[in-house]
Amino acid sequence: MALTVKNDVLLRVYVVLAVLIGPIAGLLMYRTVDIAVLNKAESLEESDLYVKEVPVEAERGNVYSHDGNLLATSVPYFELHFDPFVAPPRVYYKKLDSLAYLLAHELNDGLTVGAWRDSLLSIRDSTSARPVSRYVKLANAVDFASLRRIQEFPIFNLGRFRGGLIPQKRSERKRPFGMLGSRTVGYSTKPSARFPNGRKVGVEGAFDKELAGKSGKAKMFRVDPKNDLWMPVEDLSVVESTVGEDVYTTIDVNMQDIAENALLRAARIHKPEWGTAIVMDVKTGAVRAIANLGETTDGKNYYEMFNYAIAMATEPGSTFKLATMMALLEDGYVTLDSEVDIEHGIKEFYDRTLRDDNPLSKRWDTITVQKAFEQSSNVGMAKLVDSFYHYNEFSDRLKSFHLNDQLGLEIEGEASSLISDTSFSTFSGVSKAWMAIGYESLLTPLQMLTFYNAVANDGKMMKPYFVDRVAKEGKVSQQFAPTVIDEQIASRRTIDQLQLLLEGVVERGTAKKLKTNNYRFAGKTGTSQQNYGRRRGKKKYQASFAGYFPADNPRYSAIVVIYNPRSGAYYGGEVAGPVFREIADKAYNAMIDIHEPLNRGPKPVLYASQLPQNDAGKAEELSRVLDFVNVELDTLPPTSMARLIAEEEKIGFQAIVPANQQYPNVKGMRLRDAIFLLENKGYVVHPKGVGRVVRMEWHSDGQGGRGKDVDLYLR
């Protein structure tokens, strides 16, 4: 009977459970089928609003200079948000003061401890009327070390889901050397409405794929739809990202610094619209420096805003006369000793008048071709070309020197060169004459430098290049070797004569003022009017200088172009030439391997006139210095202070005994030692200048004697 009752109770329980649970189970089964089968696409789309896989940007590779310095790198930072509602109320209010104190000191954003406390308290107390977004931004950018400290703050240390701290990783591209070569290093931006493919500039743009690496994937859930704020579901990525490769450029940081500073100094003096300076390795074509400075919109400063060196093609002016002479010599029309009548620097070509800019031309009529080039005679060059060439012969010869070819650079933006010929509607009877002196042709500074570099390289034309290799963790994936454009653009005899001409420009010609006795360099000045076709408006000139150094064994070629100088001179030899000279001077001084070591050969004999004389101070310090430079001493003084006395081929010490001197003689001493002696005697010292004491002047005591004050003059 008991068993029957028990079974009856169980049966009733099962019936009740079936009645209650059955519909719920059925509803769950229906929803499962509805979500997974009937409305699968719609359900997946809705779930993507809250949980989805998002791309994780890979760490971008670095850009290095030729000498291993870091030119561009990605620095991570974190944007911090906070959900104040996830921490337990008791913990939140108990730790609020501590959190406010730590945030005020760590973030250093101008908010006081009290301001932070009031802000955090008011946010939490707004639970009854929560804002549309419950997430508060704490900081726009903190570094990783700061993030680790913040994660240990009270409340935040409860963890990702109970502490409420939400860090979002970002990265910022930094250039340790600032503006240095910034346009050539370049940048790469993400797609936008204005630039659907992003902007790719310089090395960063050309090697964007290699630098970018491969993005990974991570599962994230949306914690704030309004601000599109996402948090990782787990710490590990679904697909790990692959770090980008590093790009090693040909740029030499020291050479780049020299070029940019020299160009900037000239820009501040002459106030041009823009200027550029390029330095190239003669043998390889590797670009060691490329500076581009453009005037800011307010006209108060200069900045790297455009790559004028590769993207600005202009009429080069007289630097083009090197190509003219190459054509004349190669075609056998002239020798350096041939003569040309420059007609005192003025000549009519049809309805156009051509004049020499060199005032010396007014004194000359017939001169040699060599002198015409060295003195940059427009009339001489124009008459030679106009008399020897017909139709397109001159244009074709210039094109054979690759002056009409693009260089095919790794970085984008190279402007097209142009050599005029009879196919152009603007070609006229005076075109050949004007082309001979650098007009009716367009070349970028780098294209012109490539031509000059070929002359410096004995006729072998090298392609300029900016990147040496692409590598990752020491493993090279791409190596860029020097590329020859033309093994010999002209005969060796012609090249030898051109080198002689360029050296003559510096020795005797328009660049004579730039000559230095320390080394020899070769080059050509250039000045061109850029708006000569306009009747109105102020004239615009372009000053340039192209050449190479040292002349006897060329290591580097360089070009300086300064566009529209509006202050002071505008001639190439006076505006661009000094920039070239400064670059060459400093680069030459840095070429340790070509300088004769000072300690090579026998030790020179030093005579009294070459030895230290009358330097005074502590004997121990003087002795230590002389020992360091291997100068032998004749005697050692018995006193702590001494004076150096130079005798024939040796140095001796003269003892100084302050106790025996009422008015100590401190000439030759450093200020420290002089003050020590004089103030111990009770005198008041008034120093003037720096260095060693060279003169002493005692103040009067008012009675015709020496007072207590003394002026020390140091030099």
XYZ file of C-alpha atoms in Angstrom:
715
model
C 0.000 0.000 0.000
C 2.830 2.369 0.906
C 4.518 1.620 -2.399
C 1.314 2.458 -4.250
C 1.040 5.817 -2.494
C 4.662 6.564 -3.239
C 4.206 5.731 -6.887
C 1.110 7.889 -6.990
C 2.988 10.864 -5.560
C 5.838 10.417 -8.009
C 3.420 10.183 -10.864
C 1.762 13.441 -9.844
C 5.158 15.139 -9.532
C 6.138 13.956 -13.011
C 2.866 15.236 -14.414
C 3.338 18.660 -12.788
C 6.939 18.859 -14.044
C 5.856 17.842 -17.498
C 3.141 20.493 -17.503
C 5.539 23.201 -16.293
C 8.781 22.250 -18.028
C 7.392 20.841 -21.249
C 6.253 24.182 -22.713
C 9.491 25.841 -21.637
C 11.552 23.083 -23.239
C 9.418 23.291 -26.336
C 9.877 27.042 -26.486
C 13.631 26.669 -26.106
C 13.705 24.047 -28.848
C 11.667 26.336 -31.101
C 13.961 29.305 -30.476
C 17.005 27.141 -31.100
C 15.641 25.986 -34.437
C 14.492 29.526 -35.234
C 17.914 31.028 -34.518
C 20.050 28.237 -35.939
C 17.995 27.323 -38.994
C 15.035 29.496 -39.862
C 16.585 32.943 -39.211
C 20.259 32.041 -39.145
C 21.496 34.983 -41.235
C 19.528 37.564 -39.247
C 20.699 36.102 -35.933
C 24.331 36.111 -36.980
C 24.026 39.699 -38.115
C 22.554 40.713 -34.757
C 25.247 38.843 -32.819
C 27.921 40.677 -34.786
C 26.701 43.876 -33.176
C 28.024 42.636 -29.833
C 30.669 39.958 -30.472
C 32.849 39.674 -33.551
C 36.343 39.060 -34.811
C 38.137 42.318 -35.475
C 41.500 42.841 -37.220
C 44.468 43.451 -34.928
C 46.993 45.744 -36.557
C 50.495 44.322 -36.633
C 53.418 46.177 -35.128
C 54.902 48.259 -37.940
C 58.556 47.783 -38.838
C 61.227 50.419 -38.323
C 63.016 52.630 -40.840
C 66.776 52.930 -40.330
C 69.496 55.114 -41.783
C 72.553 53.779 -43.606
C 74.596 54.164 -40.414
C 72.050 52.297 -38.265
C 70.175 55.203 -36.683
C 66.440 54.935 -36.177
C 64.532 57.248 -38.539
C 60.963 56.064 -37.889
C 59.394 53.695 -35.386
C 55.962 52.916 -33.933
C 55.438 53.746 -30.284
C 52.441 52.051 -28.594
C 50.122 53.988 -26.338
C 46.807 53.259 -24.667
C 43.504 55.083 -24.545
C 41.858 54.435 -21.172
C 38.126 54.144 -20.497
C 36.404 53.245 -17.221
C 33.078 51.606 -16.361
C 32.333 52.791 -12.806
C 29.319 50.522 -12.375
C 30.916 47.063 -12.412
C 32.814 47.288 -9.105
C 30.829 46.332 -5.948
C 29.431 49.478 -4.263
C 31.179 48.822 -0.958
C 34.561 48.434 -2.639
C 34.011 51.425 -4.950
C 33.196 53.939 -2.238
C 35.854 52.590 0.133
C 38.666 52.862 -2.446
C 37.450 56.025 -4.182
C 39.766 58.437 -2.345
C 42.854 56.321 -3.026
C 41.966 55.960 -6.698
C 41.425 59.722 -7.089
C 44.799 60.459 -5.465
C 46.684 58.020 -7.711
C 44.960 59.155 -10.920
C 45.706 62.816 -10.210
C 49.410 62.099 -9.767
C 49.788 59.517 -12.550
C 47.875 61.218 -15.370
C 49.027 64.742 -14.541
C 46.188 66.235 -16.602
C 45.597 69.314 -14.474
C 42.828 67.802 -12.328
C 43.359 67.897 -8.581
C 42.737 64.966 -6.259
C 39.496 66.594 -5.171
C 38.349 67.113 -8.743
C 39.019 63.476 -9.575
C 37.121 62.322 -6.462
C 34.101 64.521 -7.217
C 34.043 63.334 -10.819
C 34.229 59.631 -9.944
C 31.636 60.046 -7.198
C 29.139 61.930 -9.369
C 29.447 59.357 -12.156
C 28.715 56.452 -9.814
C 25.849 58.279 -8.123
C 24.150 58.843 -11.453
C 22.984 55.178 -11.409
C 19.385 56.203 -11.004
C 19.584 58.255 -14.169
C 22.431 56.712 -16.104
C 23.851 58.652 -19.043
C 23.558 57.311 -22.562
C 27.151 56.110 -22.285
C 28.225 54.643 -18.957
C 31.891 54.629 -19.942
C 34.189 57.456 -18.930
C 37.386 58.351 -20.788
C 40.269 58.611 -18.333
C 43.149 59.386 -20.681
C 43.837 59.792 -24.394
C 47.364 58.386 -24.370
C 49.442 56.642 -21.704
C 52.498 54.497 -22.320
C 52.814 50.825 -21.403
C 54.715 51.442 -18.167
C 52.035 53.889 -17.021
C 49.292 51.413 -17.968
C 50.880 48.682 -15.829
C 50.954 51.024 -12.839
C 47.351 52.121 -13.394
C 46.183 48.503 -13.583
C 47.452 48.054 -10.008
C 45.414 50.988 -8.671
C 42.569 50.280 -6.221
C 39.359 49.098 -7.936
C 41.223 48.611 -11.244
C 43.180 45.737 -9.681
C 39.979 43.703 -9.357
C 40.512 42.558 -12.945
C 39.136 43.188 -16.390
C 35.499 42.400 -15.616
C 35.184 43.662 -12.010
C 37.608 46.595 -12.040
C 36.014 48.424 -14.981
C 39.282 49.593 -16.615
C 39.189 49.303 -20.417
C 42.507 50.011 -22.191
C 42.517 50.307 -25.972
C 45.871 49.937 -27.681
C 46.912 52.458 -30.307
C 50.230 53.256 -31.965
C 51.866 56.458 -33.125
C 54.657 56.823 -35.678
C 57.607 58.693 -34.203
C 60.728 60.140 -35.821
C 63.592 60.309 -33.299
C 65.426 62.866 -35.476
C 62.368 65.076 -35.959
C 62.255 66.913 -39.295
C 65.486 65.308 -40.502
C 64.741 63.801 -43.927
C 61.063 63.618 -42.990
C 59.715 63.975 -46.540
C 61.965 61.228 -47.875
C 61.234 58.937 -44.927
C 57.592 59.757 -45.636
C 54.417 58.284 -44.172
C 51.519 55.963 -44.905
C 47.939 56.784 -43.928
C 44.808 54.660 -43.731
C 42.047 54.990 -46.346
C 39.652 57.892 -45.877
C 36.829 59.583 -47.745
C 39.282 62.031 -49.308
C 41.954 59.414 -50.009
C 40.228 56.046 -50.565
C 43.580 54.235 -50.836
C 45.296 56.269 -48.172
C 48.374 58.415 -48.793
C 51.708 56.757 -49.525
C 54.681 59.095 -49.347
C 58.420 58.463 -49.371
C 60.049 55.274 -48.137
C 57.167 54.567 -45.732
C 54.735 54.665 -48.645
C 56.882 52.755 -51.129
C 57.524 49.925 -48.667
C 54.200 50.064 -46.873
C 53.439 46.379 -47.419
C 56.770 45.231 -46.005
C 56.626 47.622 -43.038
C 52.973 46.915 -42.218
C 53.394 43.192 -41.605
C 50.298 40.988 -41.465
C 47.278 41.848 -39.341
C 45.896 39.314 -36.904
C 42.383 38.735 -35.572
C 40.911 38.898 -32.088
C 37.433 38.159 -30.734
C 35.997 41.290 -29.155
C 32.694 42.238 -27.572
C 31.168 45.693 -27.711
C 30.858 47.334 -24.319
C 29.729 50.763 -25.527
C 27.742 50.998 -28.804
C 27.649 54.804 -28.681
C 31.423 55.244 -28.639
C 32.121 52.008 -30.534
C 34.138 50.746 -27.572
C 35.284 47.112 -27.708
C 36.992 44.831 -25.203
C 38.822 41.564 -25.925
C 36.887 38.427 -24.989
C 40.198 36.843 -24.046
C 43.811 37.937 -23.910
C 45.036 35.690 -26.730
C 44.333 36.603 -30.341
C 42.406 34.232 -32.539
C 45.074 34.796 -35.208
C 48.406 36.279 -34.173
C 49.629 39.296 -36.139
C 53.018 39.232 -37.888
C 55.414 42.062 -37.100
C 56.453 44.140 -40.114
C 59.917 44.097 -41.652
C 62.523 46.816 -41.174
C 63.698 49.027 -44.036
C 67.315 50.207 -44.137
C 67.760 53.358 -46.208
C 70.888 54.781 -47.829
C 70.556 58.040 -45.864
C 73.508 58.982 -43.658
C 72.188 60.850 -40.612
C 75.295 63.013 -40.193
C 75.344 63.965 -43.876
C 71.602 64.640 -43.789
C 72.053 66.885 -40.771
C 74.855 68.785 -42.528
C 72.770 69.294 -45.686
C 69.600 70.374 -43.886
C 71.338 72.848 -41.596
C 73.353 74.390 -44.430
C 70.207 74.728 -46.565
C 68.184 76.169 -43.673
C 70.806 78.821 -42.979
C 70.737 79.905 -46.626
C 66.923 79.925 -46.648
C 66.786 82.239 -43.651
C 69.208 84.630 -45.368
C 67.782 84.645 -48.905
C 64.057 83.988 -48.188
C 63.308 81.654 -51.138
C 60.038 79.845 -51.849
C 61.845 76.528 -51.500
C 65.234 74.883 -51.629
C 66.719 71.429 -51.913
C 70.125 69.834 -51.416
C 71.101 66.294 -52.400
C 74.296 64.352 -51.724
C 74.996 61.139 -53.648
C 77.674 58.468 -53.439
C 79.565 58.757 -56.719
C 80.395 55.074 -57.219
C 77.044 53.551 -56.258
C 74.346 56.195 -56.719
C 73.222 55.778 -53.094
C 71.549 58.963 -51.874
C 73.270 59.917 -48.619
C 71.319 63.121 -47.953
C 68.251 64.777 -49.415
C 66.967 67.967 -47.807
C 63.773 69.707 -48.938
C 62.672 72.953 -47.329
C 59.553 74.859 -48.287
C 58.302 78.155 -46.951
C 55.404 77.875 -44.490
C 52.151 79.661 -45.287
C 52.892 82.453 -42.829
C 56.293 83.001 -44.471
C 58.090 82.846 -41.130
C 59.797 79.480 -41.321
C 60.814 76.543 -43.499
C 59.716 72.939 -43.234
C 59.978 69.621 -45.112
C 56.578 69.694 -46.777
C 57.292 68.574 -50.363
C 60.003 66.516 -52.046
C 61.256 69.195 -54.443
C 64.352 67.119 -55.218
C 62.396 64.497 -57.135
C 59.014 66.077 -57.853
C 59.851 69.597 -59.068
C 61.083 69.843 -62.656
C 62.320 73.305 -63.644
C 64.494 74.927 -66.296
C 67.950 74.387 -64.778
C 69.850 77.286 -66.327
C 73.635 77.301 -66.577
C 74.234 73.967 -64.809
C 72.832 72.504 -68.055
C 75.833 73.880 -69.967
C 77.742 70.766 -68.902
C 75.406 68.728 -71.125
C 75.910 71.269 -73.911
C 79.681 70.897 -73.700
C 79.385 67.096 -73.576
C 77.447 67.177 -76.848
C 79.875 69.584 -78.562
C 82.952 67.612 -77.474
C 81.467 64.196 -78.158
C 80.395 65.217 -81.663
C 83.858 66.626 -82.338
C 82.703 70.145 -83.142
C 85.031 71.883 -80.686
C 88.064 71.408 -78.487
C 88.761 73.292 -75.289
C 91.147 75.536 -77.227
C 88.608 76.370 -79.949
C 87.602 80.016 -80.046
C 84.221 81.691 -80.050
C 83.332 85.366 -80.446
C 81.019 86.259 -77.564
C 80.493 89.775 -78.983
C 81.063 91.463 -75.622
C 78.286 89.441 -74.030
C 75.316 90.419 -76.211
C 73.892 88.697 -79.298
C 70.692 88.892 -81.347
C 68.989 85.594 -82.221
C 66.169 86.470 -84.592
C 63.889 88.760 -82.568
C 65.386 87.818 -79.203
C 68.386 89.342 -77.458
C 70.665 87.128 -75.392
C 73.001 88.623 -72.786
C 75.733 87.319 -70.540
C 75.156 87.766 -66.821
C 78.895 87.893 -66.195
C 79.952 91.591 -66.211
C 83.428 90.570 -67.402
C 81.958 89.578 -70.781
C 81.723 93.244 -71.749
C 85.539 93.301 -72.017
C 85.835 90.216 -74.228
C 85.170 89.404 -77.833
C 86.949 86.218 -78.923
C 87.755 83.746 -76.134
C 88.417 80.010 -75.894
C 85.607 77.509 -75.438
C 87.127 76.575 -72.083
C 86.947 80.172 -70.879
C 83.418 80.563 -72.232
C 82.337 77.623 -70.077
C 84.308 78.599 -66.966
C 82.921 82.147 -67.127
C 79.446 80.820 -68.005
C 79.019 82.813 -71.206
C 75.447 82.443 -72.472
C 76.363 83.950 -75.823
C 79.329 81.609 -76.300
C 77.381 78.409 -75.580
C 74.340 79.512 -77.594
C 76.385 80.521 -80.666
C 78.247 77.195 -80.722
C 75.078 75.095 -80.591
C 73.193 77.300 -83.023
C 75.996 77.137 -85.578
C 76.804 73.414 -85.437
C 73.423 71.697 -84.944
C 70.389 71.532 -87.221
C 66.831 70.229 -86.762
C 66.773 67.698 -83.880
C 70.454 66.784 -83.831
C 71.135 68.638 -80.582
C 67.976 67.333 -78.898
C 68.769 63.763 -79.946
C 72.306 64.026 -78.613
C 71.018 65.315 -75.246
C 68.519 62.453 -75.079
C 71.359 59.989 -75.672
C 72.732 61.173 -72.311
C 69.441 59.954 -70.700
C 68.412 63.511 -69.869
C 64.909 62.808 -71.161
C 64.495 59.603 -69.138
C 62.840 59.125 -65.788
C 65.044 57.502 -63.166
C 62.505 54.921 -61.992
C 62.947 55.612 -58.271
C 61.634 53.391 -55.477
C 59.662 56.253 -53.979
C 56.742 57.772 -55.855
C 56.366 61.273 -57.178
C 59.210 61.681 -59.687
C 58.417 64.439 -62.183
C 59.004 63.801 -65.872
C 62.001 65.390 -67.517
C 61.668 67.161 -70.859
C 64.086 67.911 -73.670
C 62.467 70.102 -76.313
C 62.558 69.205 -80.020
C 60.793 70.077 -83.270
C 57.711 68.058 -82.283
C 56.845 70.710 -79.695
C 54.590 73.536 -80.831
C 56.719 75.949 -78.805
C 59.921 75.005 -80.671
C 61.221 77.978 -82.662
C 64.277 79.369 -84.381
C 65.814 80.389 -81.056
C 65.084 77.093 -79.279
C 68.494 75.496 -79.876
C 70.288 78.586 -78.585
C 68.085 78.773 -75.515
C 68.380 75.028 -74.838
C 72.170 75.381 -74.869
C 71.998 77.532 -71.731
C 69.407 75.500 -69.839
C 66.035 76.781 -71.044
C 63.191 75.016 -72.898
C 64.121 71.884 -70.950
C 62.807 70.568 -67.634
C 64.804 68.540 -65.144
C 64.396 67.730 -61.465
C 67.374 68.437 -59.189
C 67.955 64.694 -58.773
C 67.908 64.087 -62.530
C 70.478 66.841 -63.027
C 72.626 65.473 -60.194
C 72.535 62.008 -61.777
C 74.101 63.503 -64.911
C 76.825 65.316 -62.942
C 77.460 62.168 -60.930
C 78.118 60.283 -64.173
C 80.826 62.817 -65.090
C 82.380 62.454 -61.624
C 82.211 58.650 -62.044
C 84.275 58.727 -65.268
C 81.215 58.399 -67.489
C 79.358 55.574 -65.724
C 75.810 56.697 -64.977
C 74.348 55.181 -61.787
C 70.697 55.041 -60.842
C 69.996 56.937 -57.597
C 68.482 54.773 -54.893
C 67.198 55.326 -51.367
C 66.866 51.849 -49.854
C 69.683 49.410 -49.215
C 67.753 46.395 -47.910
C 64.628 45.061 -46.227
C 65.247 42.733 -43.295
C 63.664 41.232 -40.207
C 65.597 40.036 -37.179
C 68.798 40.075 -39.210
C 67.383 38.031 -42.100
C 67.463 39.995 -45.391
C 64.438 39.495 -47.651
C 65.322 42.135 -50.262
C 68.745 43.536 -51.142
C 69.086 46.513 -53.487
C 72.403 46.622 -55.305
C 73.748 49.622 -57.244
C 72.223 49.793 -60.728
C 74.075 51.029 -63.820
C 71.974 53.112 -66.214
C 74.764 53.450 -68.786
C 78.292 52.073 -68.572
C 79.686 55.020 -70.566
C 77.509 57.993 -71.492
C 80.403 59.600 -73.393
C 83.956 58.766 -74.404
C 86.628 58.837 -71.724
C 88.369 61.674 -73.582
C 85.221 63.794 -73.409
C 84.709 62.971 -69.723
C 88.308 63.949 -68.901
C 87.809 67.315 -70.602
C 84.522 67.919 -68.788
C 86.176 67.202 -65.443
C 88.871 69.706 -66.358
C 86.199 72.293 -67.192
C 84.356 71.810 -63.890
C 87.582 72.161 -61.930
C 88.338 75.327 -63.913
C 85.014 76.874 -62.882
C 86.182 76.707 -59.245
C 89.806 77.610 -59.939
C 89.270 80.547 -62.315
C 85.596 80.906 -63.166
C 82.261 81.893 -61.658
C 82.838 79.812 -58.505
C 86.317 81.203 -57.806
C 85.158 82.796 -54.550
C 84.178 79.337 -53.248
C 87.647 77.874 -53.694
C 89.397 76.413 -50.632
C 93.037 75.499 -50.082
C 92.140 72.456 -47.968
C 90.929 70.313 -50.870
C 89.793 70.646 -54.474
C 86.229 70.336 -55.681
C 84.616 70.743 -59.087
C 81.259 72.143 -60.124
C 79.150 74.567 -62.082
C 77.068 77.549 -61.045
C 73.592 78.041 -62.438
C 71.103 80.910 -62.531
C 67.845 80.840 -64.472
C 64.863 83.147 -64.724
C 61.750 81.055 -64.174
C 59.029 83.420 -65.365
C 60.745 85.027 -68.347
C 57.685 84.637 -70.570
C 55.574 86.957 -68.423
C 55.575 90.666 -69.054
C 54.176 91.564 -65.641
C 55.106 90.592 -62.147
C 58.385 90.417 -60.288
C 61.053 88.217 -61.849
C 61.682 84.853 -60.243
C 65.128 83.289 -60.352
C 66.494 79.864 -59.528
C 70.011 79.639 -58.108
C 71.860 76.328 -58.286
C 75.233 74.692 -57.939
C 76.114 71.129 -58.952
C 79.427 69.353 -58.590
C 81.499 66.773 -56.744
C 84.340 66.439 -54.243
C 87.223 65.800 -53.775
C 88.031 66.615 -57.399
C 91.017 64.277 -57.698
C 89.151 61.241 -56.316
C 85.406 61.995 -56.254
C 83.588 60.477 -53.286
C 80.362 62.476 -53.307
C 78.401 64.479 -55.841
C 75.947 67.120 -54.710
C 73.469 69.669 -56.009
C 71.864 72.656 -54.326
C 68.833 74.370 -55.865
C 67.237 77.446 -54.271
C 64.075 78.728 -55.923
C 63.137 82.414 -56.031
C 65.494 83.938 -53.445
C 63.900 87.264 -52.436
C 66.575 88.703 -50.180
C 70.109 89.590 -51.171
C 71.658 88.009 -54.268
C 70.059 85.516 -56.640
C 73.050 84.156 -58.598
C 73.959 80.499 -58.190
C 77.525 81.201 -57.107
C 76.365 83.531 -54.319
C 73.236 81.731 -53.092
C 73.546 77.987 -53.784
C 77.354 77.796 -54.011
C 78.029 78.573 -50.324
C 75.595 75.822 -49.312
C 77.460 73.332 -51.505
C 80.768 74.503 -50.042
C 79.541 74.099 -46.443
C 78.275 70.588 -47.164
C 81.520 69.671 -48.925
C 83.694 71.133 -46.137
C 82.002 69.221 -43.365
C 81.704 66.010 -45.354
C 85.367 66.199 -46.354
C 86.444 66.721 -42.742
C 84.468 63.609 -41.788
C 86.311 61.426 -44.339
C 88.815 60.029 -41.859
C 90.261 57.507 -44.293
C 91.534 60.117 -46.775
C 93.357 62.276 -44.228
C 96.971 61.662 -43.319
C 97.210 60.520 -39.656
C 98.875 63.183 -37.517
C 101.025 60.625 -35.719
C 102.383 59.010 -38.875
C 106.152 59.463 -39.265
C 108.823 60.500 -36.754
C 107.937 62.579 -33.752
C 108.583 66.269 -34.582
C 111.081 68.301 -32.609
C 109.379 71.044 -30.623
C 111.175 74.342 -30.147
C 110.626 76.953 -27.489
C 108.220 78.937 -29.662
C 105.997 75.839 -29.960
C 106.015 74.897 -26.269
C 103.687 76.130 -23.509
C 105.017 79.343 -21.992
C 104.032 81.047 -18.721
C 101.059 78.750 -18.063
C 100.684 78.568 -14.298
C 98.696 76.609 -11.739
C 98.930 73.577 -9.501
C 102.191 71.777 -10.247
C 100.589 68.343 -9.960
C 97.945 69.160 -12.606
C 100.446 70.754 -14.988
C 102.714 67.727 -14.655
C 99.821 65.355 -15.383
C 98.876 67.214 -18.573
C 102.451 67.295 -19.879
C 102.859 63.608 -19.136
C 99.669 62.837 -21.065
C 101.029 64.542 -24.208
C 104.469 62.942 -23.746
C 106.351 66.178 -23.044
C 109.396 65.576 -20.877
C 110.062 67.826 -17.877
C 113.459 69.168 -16.978
C 112.794 69.607 -13.262
C 109.992 69.180 -10.753
C 109.197 72.118 -8.432
C 109.317 71.781 -4.641
C 106.152 73.899 -4.286
C 102.470 73.148 -4.901
C 102.128 76.020 -7.400
C 104.373 76.506 -10.429
C 104.818 78.283 -13.728
C 105.884 76.618 -17.005
C 109.034 78.060 -18.588
C 109.849 77.020 -22.162
C 113.527 76.682 -22.972
C 115.151 75.379 -26.143
C 113.673 71.914 -26.805
C 112.522 71.400 -23.187
C 110.130 72.678 -20.522
C 110.958 73.578 -16.962
C 109.042 74.567 -13.831
C 109.456 77.817 -11.968
C 108.277 77.575 -8.376
C 105.591 79.980 -7.139
C 105.748 80.863 -3.417
C 102.670 82.967 -2.565
C 103.952 83.770 0.909
C 106.820 85.726 -0.600
C 104.572 87.861 -2.815
C 102.605 90.814 -1.455
C 100.851 91.147 -4.817
C 100.782 87.638 -6.386
C 101.351 87.395 -10.134
C 98.577 85.091 -11.429
C 99.120 85.580 -15.175
C 98.825 82.290 -17.059
C 96.602 80.729 -14.370
C 93.072 79.436 -14.670
C 90.509 81.461 -12.729
C 90.192 78.819 -10.000
C 93.890 78.938 -9.107
C 94.071 82.728 -9.427
C 91.148 83.247 -7.045
C 92.670 80.761 -4.587
C 95.923 82.711 -4.364
C 94.465 86.226 -4.356
C 91.576 85.681 -1.952
C 93.869 83.903 0.512
C 95.787 87.189 0.556
C 92.592 89.123 1.240
C 92.087 90.596 -2.230
C 88.737 90.955 -4.050
C 88.773 89.472 -7.561
C 86.715 90.814 -10.495
C 87.092 88.336 -13.415
C 86.347 89.309 -17.029
C 86.267 86.757 -19.863
C 87.139 83.055 -19.904
C 90.335 81.038 -20.237
C 93.654 81.945 -18.613
C 94.597 85.229 -17.009
C 96.367 87.424 -19.557
C 96.254 90.763 -17.736
C 95.882 92.109 -14.199
C 94.757 95.616 -13.238
C 94.857 96.687 -9.587
C 92.388 99.238 -8.268
C 93.792 102.289 -6.472
C 93.619 102.621 -2.688
C 92.986 106.359 -3.070
C 96.455 107.239 -1.870
C 98.472 106.418 -4.943
C 98.997 102.776 -4.057
C 97.322 99.468 -4.889
C 93.999 98.710 -3.293
C 92.320 95.437 -2.353
C 90.415 95.015 -5.636
C 91.934 93.573 -8.787
C 90.477 93.020 -12.295
C 91.540 89.811 -14.020
C 91.237 89.626 -17.817
C 91.031 86.075 -19.134
C 91.356 84.756 -22.666
